[in-house]
Amino acid sequence: MVLVWIDYQRALVKLVDRYPLYVDQYNSVFISKRRAAPAFVAFLRNQSLDVQGVIFDKLEGAVTKENWRPRYHLLRDLPTRMPKHKPADWVSVLQWAFAVRPPITQDDGFLSTNSHLVEAMASLMERLTARQLLFHTTWWFLQSVGPLASCAILSIADIDERGAVFQKLFCGMHVDYVYNVALAAAHKLRFSEPQRLAAYGILEAVRSSSVENVHALRNVSHQTKSFLESMLNGAKIVLWPDDERVSIRNLGRYYGQLESNESFTSTFSEWRSTRCQVQRFLGDGELDLSSMVFQMYSAQLAAHDFVRNILFVSVAAMASPLYYTRGTSAMLYGGLGSVFGRQLVSVIGAADQLLNGEPSVVPSLEEPRKYFWDDSHCQDADFQALAALSFAHTAYLRSGNKLEDLPLPGLEDFTPEQVFFITFCHILCWFRESGGVPVTKCNGAVKNFPPFASAFSCPPGSPMNPETQCTPF
């Protein structure tokens, strides 16, 4: 959601005279009819654009980081990261929000799945006033639900030729947020059981490769390696929800009884009713079906639940160019396999933060990050893609079905292994209004991977086969 809003707002800002009209339309449809505080209206007209830009820049920097680096925090230690607020402030707010028993105390902790996000929040709290943050949050909420509640607001999105695309993305994200369980269940029916098993087989092969790489780590204690291997082996891989979880009975209980169209006065009223129904089950381990499927995370196609140790892969990854039901083995491992491999690298990178965090999840005097990063001679930007490439390539060589690797139309001159690398690089390209990912991400990985140089006959010492290469594991 953050990334889509950032692109939309940047497109809007380019049309300098459009933003005031944009604000006035919201004011006319929603705000003026509810007697909003004059200070809030003044904020929208005079400050909202600048404040929104500051916040989006910080959030974008946090959510687009490849290594999210989770961290376990104690509430009493938060002032060291967010000095403007005392531990008692956090206790009061969290207790009000969650109303748990026994009450939350300063000695309680929480897991931040993305430490970059905590840093971004701390920076924003230092730079902006509490009122600005409150007004911005209200304004962001209005912008999020406004197009659902008003056709006039939805039409504003059509600011240029990209407007129609934004409208589709916006509606699609709202549908996914509420109906992701039903959509994942329906998506599962598109694949036969052998096809589903084959997809899981690719992911299992890549996981086995990652465990072997961890086991071969040097200068790392047996305790640390055992913890990492146990976490990787013990993680549940989820592509689609279990059949029992998404039975008609459970879906009916989760989404509520189907109502006739006449029961709702608008699309928004139907969306609101269903969302309120779903929220009743949030946090319930047995009934919260949304916790059993992939949920949208920025531009990522996979995610890891550190608390329950579940590896999620989005059903969006089960489509071109990542997955083809008739794709060759090289394509499948180079696509879906490497996407999953990148998530496994994130899990390993996150574990070293938890191992050496405060308090430690596993007692250890070593510095795991030293062995994962510093001794590899890899740049941070190259490490994740390179390690994922290594995982997927090893899995492909060991588990790929070479009988499936027939020549591809238009690519007859390329070997199956070359197709693997082509697919790997293809999926590293993605486009946003602010620009695509530079090709250096692909090159930074493959030029440090000897099998690539061998597959494409790159001479030693050439740009794609340098004499000094980094070795992540």
C-alpha positions in Angstrom: 0.0 0.0 0.0 2.8 2.4 0.9 4.6 2.0 -2.4 1.4 2.4 -4.5 0.5 5.6 -2.6 4.0 6.9 -3.0 3.9 6.5 -6.8 0.4 7.9 -7.0 1.3 11.0 -4.9 4.5 11.6 -6.9 2.4 11.5 -10.1 -0.1 13.9 -8.5 2.6 16.3 -7.3 4.0 16.6 -10.8 0.7 18.3 -11.7 1.3 21.2 -9.4 -2.2 22.7 -9.8 -4.0 19.4 -9.2 -3.2 18.7 -5.5 -5.3 21.7 -4.2 -8.3 20.5 -6.3 -7.6 17.0 -4.9 -7.8 18.3 -1.3 -10.9 20.4 -2.1 -12.7 17.4 -3.5 -12.2 15.4 -0.3 -13.2 18.5 1.7 -16.4 18.8 -0.3 -17.4 15.1 -0.1 -16.3 14.2 3.4 -14.8 16.9 5.6 -17.1 19.9 5.3 -20.2 17.8 6.1 -18.7 16.6 9.4 -17.5 19.9 10.7 -13.8 19.1 10.8 -11.6 21.2 13.0 -10.3 24.3 11.2 -6.7 23.3 12.1 -7.2 20.0 10.3 -8.6 21.7 7.2 -5.7 24.2 7.3 -3.2 21.3 7.6 -4.7 19.6 4.5 -4.4 22.8 2.4 -1.0 24.1 3.7 1.0 21.2 5.1 -0.3 17.8 4.1 1.7 17.6 0.8 5.0 18.3 2.5 4.3 16.1 5.5 3.1 13.3 3.4 6.3 13.5 1.3 8.5 13.3 4.4 6.6 10.3 5.8 6.5 8.4 2.5 10.2 8.9 1.9 11.0 7.4 5.3 8.6 4.5 4.9 9.7 3.8 1.4 13.3 3.5 2.6 12.2 1.1 5.3 9.9 -1.3 3.4 12.1 -1.6 0.3 15.1 -2.8 2.3 15.9 -6.4 1.3 17.0 -7.4 4.8 14.3 -6.3 7.3 16.4 -7.3 10.3 13.8 -8.1 13.0 14.6 -7.2 16.6 13.2 -8.1 19.9 12.7 -5.0 22.1 11.7 -4.5 25.7 9.3 -1.6 26.3 11.6 -0.2 29.0 14.4 0.1 26.5 12.5 1.9 23.8 13.6 5.4 24.8 17.0 4.5 23.6 15.5 4.3 20.1 12.6 6.8 20.5 13.7 9.3 23.1 10.6 11.5 22.8 8.4 8.9 24.5 8.8 7.3 27.9 8.2 3.6 28.6 5.0 4.5 30.5 3.7 6.1 27.3 4.1 3.0 25.3 2.5 0.8 28.1 -0.5 3.1 28.3 -1.1 3.2 24.5 -0.6 -0.6 24.0 -2.8 -1.5 26.9 -5.5 0.8 25.5 -5.2 -0.7 22.1 -5.1 -4.4 23.1 -6.8 -4.5 26.5 -4.9 -7.7 27.5 -4.9 -9.4 30.8 -2.7 -9.4 32.7 -1.9 -5.8 31.9 1.2 -4.9 29.8 4.2 -3.7 31.8 7.5 -2.1 31.0 9.2 -5.5 31.2 7.2 -6.9 28.4 8.7 -7.1 24.9 7.7 -7.1 21.3 9.2 -8.3 18.1 9.6 -5.7 15.4 9.7 -7.6 12.1 11.5 -4.7 10.4 13.9 -2.7 12.5 14.3 -0.2 9.6 10.6 0.7 10.2 11.3 1.4 13.9 14.2 3.6 12.9 12.0 5.4 10.4 9.3 6.0 13.0 11.9 7.4 15.5 13.1 9.8 12.8 9.6 10.9 12.0 8.7 11.5 15.7 11.8 13.7 16.0 11.0 15.7 12.9 7.2 16.1 13.0 4.9 17.2 15.8 2.3 14.9 17.3 -0.5 17.0 15.7 1.1 16.6 12.3 1.4 12.9 12.7 -2.3 12.7 13.9 -3.6 14.8 11.1 -1.5 12.9 8.5 -2.8 9.5 9.8 -6.4 10.8 9.5 -5.7 12.1 6.0 -4.1 8.9 4.9 -7.1 6.9 6.2 -9.4 9.2 4.3 -7.4 8.7 1.1 -7.4 5.0 1.7 -11.2 4.5 2.0 -12.4 7.6 0.1 -12.4 6.0 -3.4 -14.4 3.1 -2.0 -17.0 5.4 -0.5 -17.3 7.9 -3.3 -17.3 7.6 -7.1 -16.4 11.3 -7.3 -13.3 10.6 -5.2 -12.4 7.5 -7.3 -12.5 9.6 -10.5 -9.8 11.9 -9.1 -7.3 9.1 -9.6 -7.6 9.4 -13.3 -5.0 12.2 -13.4 -3.3 11.0 -16.6 -2.8 7.8 -18.6 -1.6 6.0 -15.4 -4.9 6.8 -13.6 -6.7 3.7 -14.8 -3.8 1.5 -13.7 -3.8 3.1 -10.2 -7.6 2.6 -9.9 -7.2 -1.1 -10.6 -4.3 -1.5 -8.2 -6.2 0.4 -5.5 -9.3 -1.7 -5.9 -7.3 -4.9 -6.1 -5.4 -4.2 -2.9 -8.6 -3.5 -1.0 -10.2 -6.7 -2.3 -7.0 -8.7 -1.4 -6.8 -7.2 2.1 -10.3 -8.5 2.9 -10.9 -11.5 0.7 -7.3 -12.8 0.5 -8.3 -16.1 2.1 -11.1 -16.7 -0.3 -9.0 -15.7 -3.3 -6.1 -18.0 -2.2 -8.6 -20.9 -1.9 -10.0 -20.2 -5.3 -6.6 -19.8 -6.8 -5.6 -23.2 -5.4 -8.4 -24.8 -7.5 -6.7 -23.7 -10.7 -3.9 -26.3 -10.1 -4.2 -30.0 -10.1 -2.8 -31.9 -7.1 0.3 -33.1 -9.1 1.0 -29.4 -10.1 0.6 -28.3 -6.5 2.9 -31.0 -5.2 5.5 -30.1 -7.9 5.5 -26.5 -6.8 6.0 -27.5 -3.1 8.7 -29.9 -4.3 10.7 -26.9 -5.8 10.4 -25.0 -2.6 11.5 -28.0 -0.5 14.5 -28.6 -2.7 15.6 -25.0 -2.3 15.1 -25.2 1.4 17.3 -28.3 1.6 20.0 -26.5 -0.3 19.9 -23.6 2.1 20.3 -26.0 5.1 23.3 -27.6 3.5 24.9 -24.2 3.0 24.3 -23.3 6.6 25.7 -26.6 7.8 28.9 -25.9 5.8 29.5 -22.5 7.4 33.0 -22.2 8.9 33.9 -20.4 12.1 30.4 -20.7 13.4 29.6 -22.7 16.6 27.6 -25.9 16.5 25.0 -24.2 18.6 24.4 -21.4 16.1 24.3 -23.8 13.1 21.9 -26.1 14.9 19.6 -23.2 15.7 19.6 -22.0 12.1 19.2 -25.5 10.6 16.3 -26.2 13.1 14.6 -23.0 12.2 14.9 -23.6 8.4 13.9 -27.3 8.6 11.1 -26.6 11.1 9.5 -23.8 9.1 6.1 -24.6 7.6 5.9 -23.7 3.9 2.6 -22.2 2.8 1.6 -21.6 -0.8 -2.2 -22.1 -0.4 -4.4 -22.5 2.7 -5.1 -26.0 3.9 -8.3 -27.5 2.5 -9.8 -28.0 6.0 -9.1 -24.4 6.9 -11.0 -23.0 3.9 -14.0 -25.4 3.9 -17.3 -23.8 3.0 -18.2 -24.0 6.7 -15.1 -22.2 7.9 -15.3 -19.6 5.2 -18.9 -18.9 6.0 -18.1 -18.4 9.7 -15.1 -16.2 8.8 -16.8 -14.0 6.3 -20.3 -14.2 7.7 -23.5 -15.1 6.0 -23.8 -14.0 2.4 -26.2 -11.1 2.1 -28.2 -10.1 -0.9 -27.1 -7.1 -2.9 -30.1 -5.2 -1.7 -28.8 -5.4 1.9 -26.0 -3.0 1.1 -26.4 0.6 0.0 -23.0 0.8 -1.6 -19.8 -1.0 -2.4 -18.3 0.6 0.7 -21.0 -0.6 3.0 -20.5 -4.2 1.8 -16.7 -3.8 2.1 -17.1 -2.4 5.6 -19.5 -5.1 6.8 -17.2 -7.9 5.6 -14.1 -6.2 7.0 -15.7 -5.8 10.4 -16.7 -9.4 10.3 -13.1 -10.5 9.5 -11.6 -8.3 12.2 -13.5 -10.3 14.9 -11.0 -13.2 14.3 -7.8 -11.2 14.2 -5.2 -12.7 16.5 -7.2 -15.9 17.1 -4.8 -18.7 16.2 -7.6 -21.1 15.3 -10.1 -18.8 13.5 -7.9 -16.1 12.0 -7.8 -17.6 8.5 -5.9 -14.5 7.1 -2.9 -15.6 9.3 -2.7 -18.8 7.2 -2.1 -17.2 3.9 0.3 -14.7 2.4 -0.5 -11.1 3.1 0.7 -8.3 1.0 4.2 -7.0 2.0 5.4 -4.1 -0.2 7.1 -5.5 -3.3 8.0 -8.9 -1.8 6.5 -12.1 -3.0 7.4 -14.1 0.1 7.4 -13.5 3.8 8.4 -15.2 7.1 6.4 -15.2 10.3 9.1 -15.3 12.9 6.8 -16.1 15.8 5.1 -19.1 14.2 8.0 -19.9 11.9 5.9 -20.0 8.7 7.3 -19.3 5.3 4.7 -17.8 3.0 4.8 -17.5 -0.7 2.3 -15.3 -2.5 -0.1 -16.9 -5.0 1.0 -14.1 -7.2 4.4 -16.0 -7.5 2.5 -18.9 -9.1 2.2 -17.0 -12.4 4.4 -15.8 -15.2 7.2 -14.9 -15.3 8.0 -16.8 -12.0 6.0 -20.0 -12.6 4.5 -21.7 -15.6 2.6 -25.0 -15.4 4.3 -26.0 -18.6 7.6 -24.3 -17.9 10.9 -26.1 -18.1 12.6 -27.2 -14.9 15.3 -24.5 -15.5 12.6 -21.8 -15.7 10.8 -23.0 -12.5 13.9 -23.1 -10.4 15.3 -19.9 -11.8 12.0 -18.1 -11.2 10.0 -19.5 -8.2 13.0 -21.2 -6.7 15.1 -18.1 -6.6 12.3 -16.0 -5.2 11.9 -18.5 -2.3 15.7 -18.6 -2.0 15.8 -14.8 -1.4 13.3 -15.2 1.5 15.4 -18.0 3.0 18.4 -15.6 3.0 16.3 -13.1 4.8 15.4 -15.7 7.4 19.1 -16.5 8.0 20.0 -12.8 8.1 17.2 -12.2 10.5 18.3 -15.0 12.7 21.7 -13.5 13.2 20.0 -10.3 14.5 18.0 -12.4 16.9 20.9 -14.5 18.0 23.0 -11.4 18.8 20.1 -9.1 19.8 19.1 -7.9 23.2 17.8 -10.0 24.8 19.2 -12.9 22.9 16.9 -15.6 21.6 19.8 -18.1 21.8 22.7 -17.4 24.2 25.8 -16.7 22.2 29.0 -14.8 22.5 29.8 -14.9 18.8 28.9 -12.3 16.3 27.0 -14.2 13.7 26.8 -11.2 11.3 30.6 -11.4 11.0 30.4 -14.8 9.5 27.4 -14.2 7.3 28.6 -10.9 5.8 32.1 -9.6 6.6 34.1 -12.7 5.7 32.2 -13.1 2.4 33.7 -9.9 0.9 30.2 -9.2 -0.6 28.5 -5.9 -0.8 25.2 -5.8 1.0 23.3 -5.2 -2.2 24.7 -8.3 -3.8 24.6 -10.7 -0.9 21.0 -11.7 -0.8 20.6 -12.2 -4.6 23.9 -14.1 -4.8 23.0 -16.4 -1.9 19.5 -17.0 -3.3 21.1 -17.8 -6.6 23.3 -20.4 -5.0 20.4 -22.0 -3.2 18.2 -22.2 -6.3 21.0 -23.4 -8.6 22.1 -26.2 -6.3 18.5 -27.3 -6.0 18.0 -27.2 -9.8 21.1 -29.3 -10.4 20.0 -31.9 -7.8 16.3 -32.0 -8.2 15.4 -30.5 -11.5 13.8 -32.7 -14.1 16.3 -32.5 -17.1 13.8 -34.3 -19.3 11.6 -31.2 -19.0 14.3 -28.9 -20.2 13.4 -28.9 -23.9 14.5 -26.0 -26.1 12.3 -22.9 -25.8 10.8 -21.2 -28.9 13.0 -18.2 -29.7 15.7 -19.4 -27.2 16.8 -22.5 -29.0 20.5 -21.4 -28.9 20.5 -21.3 -25.1 21.2 -24.3 -22.9 18.9 -25.2 -20.0 21.4 -23.9 -17.5 21.6 -20.6 -19.4 17.8 -20.4 -19.3 18.0 -20.8 -15.6 20.2 -17.7 -15.3 18.2 -15.7 -17.7 15.0 -16.4 -15.7 16.8 -15.5 -12.5 17.9 -12.1 -13.9 14.5 -11.5 -15.5 12.6 -11.7 -12.1 15.0 -9.2 -10.5 13.5 -6.5 -12.8 10.4 -4.7 -11.5 9.0 -1.3 -12.4 7.7 1.5 -10.4 7.0 5.1 -11.3 10.2 6.1 -9.5 12.2 3.7 -11.6 13.1 0.0 -12.1 15.7 -2.0 -10.2 19.1 -1.4 -11.9 20.6 -4.3 -13.8 23.5 -4.2 -11.4 21.5 -6.3 -9.0 21.5 -9.2 -11.4 25.1 -8.6 -12.6 26.3 -8.2 -9.0 25.1 -11.7 -8.2 26.0 -13.7 -11.4 29.4 -12.2 -11.8 30.4 -13.7 -8.4 28.9 -17.1 -9.2 31.4 -19.4 -11.0 28.7 -21.7 -12.6 27.4 -18.6 -14.5 30.8 -17.9 -16.0 31.1 -21.6 -16.9 27.6 -21.7 -18.5 28.3 -18.6 -20.6 32.0 -19.2 -21.2 33.1 -15.9 -19.6 36.9 -15.6 -19.8 38.8 -15.4 -16.4 39.3 -11.8 -15.5 36.5 -10.5 -17.6 33.8 -8.2 -16.1 31.4 -11.1 -15.6 34.1 -13.4 -14.3 36.4 -11.3 -12.1 39.5 -12.7 -10.4 38.2 -11.7 -6.9 34.7 -12.9 -6.1 32.6 -12.9 -3.0 31.5 -16.1 -1.5 28.4 -15.8 0.8 28.7 -19.3 2.2 
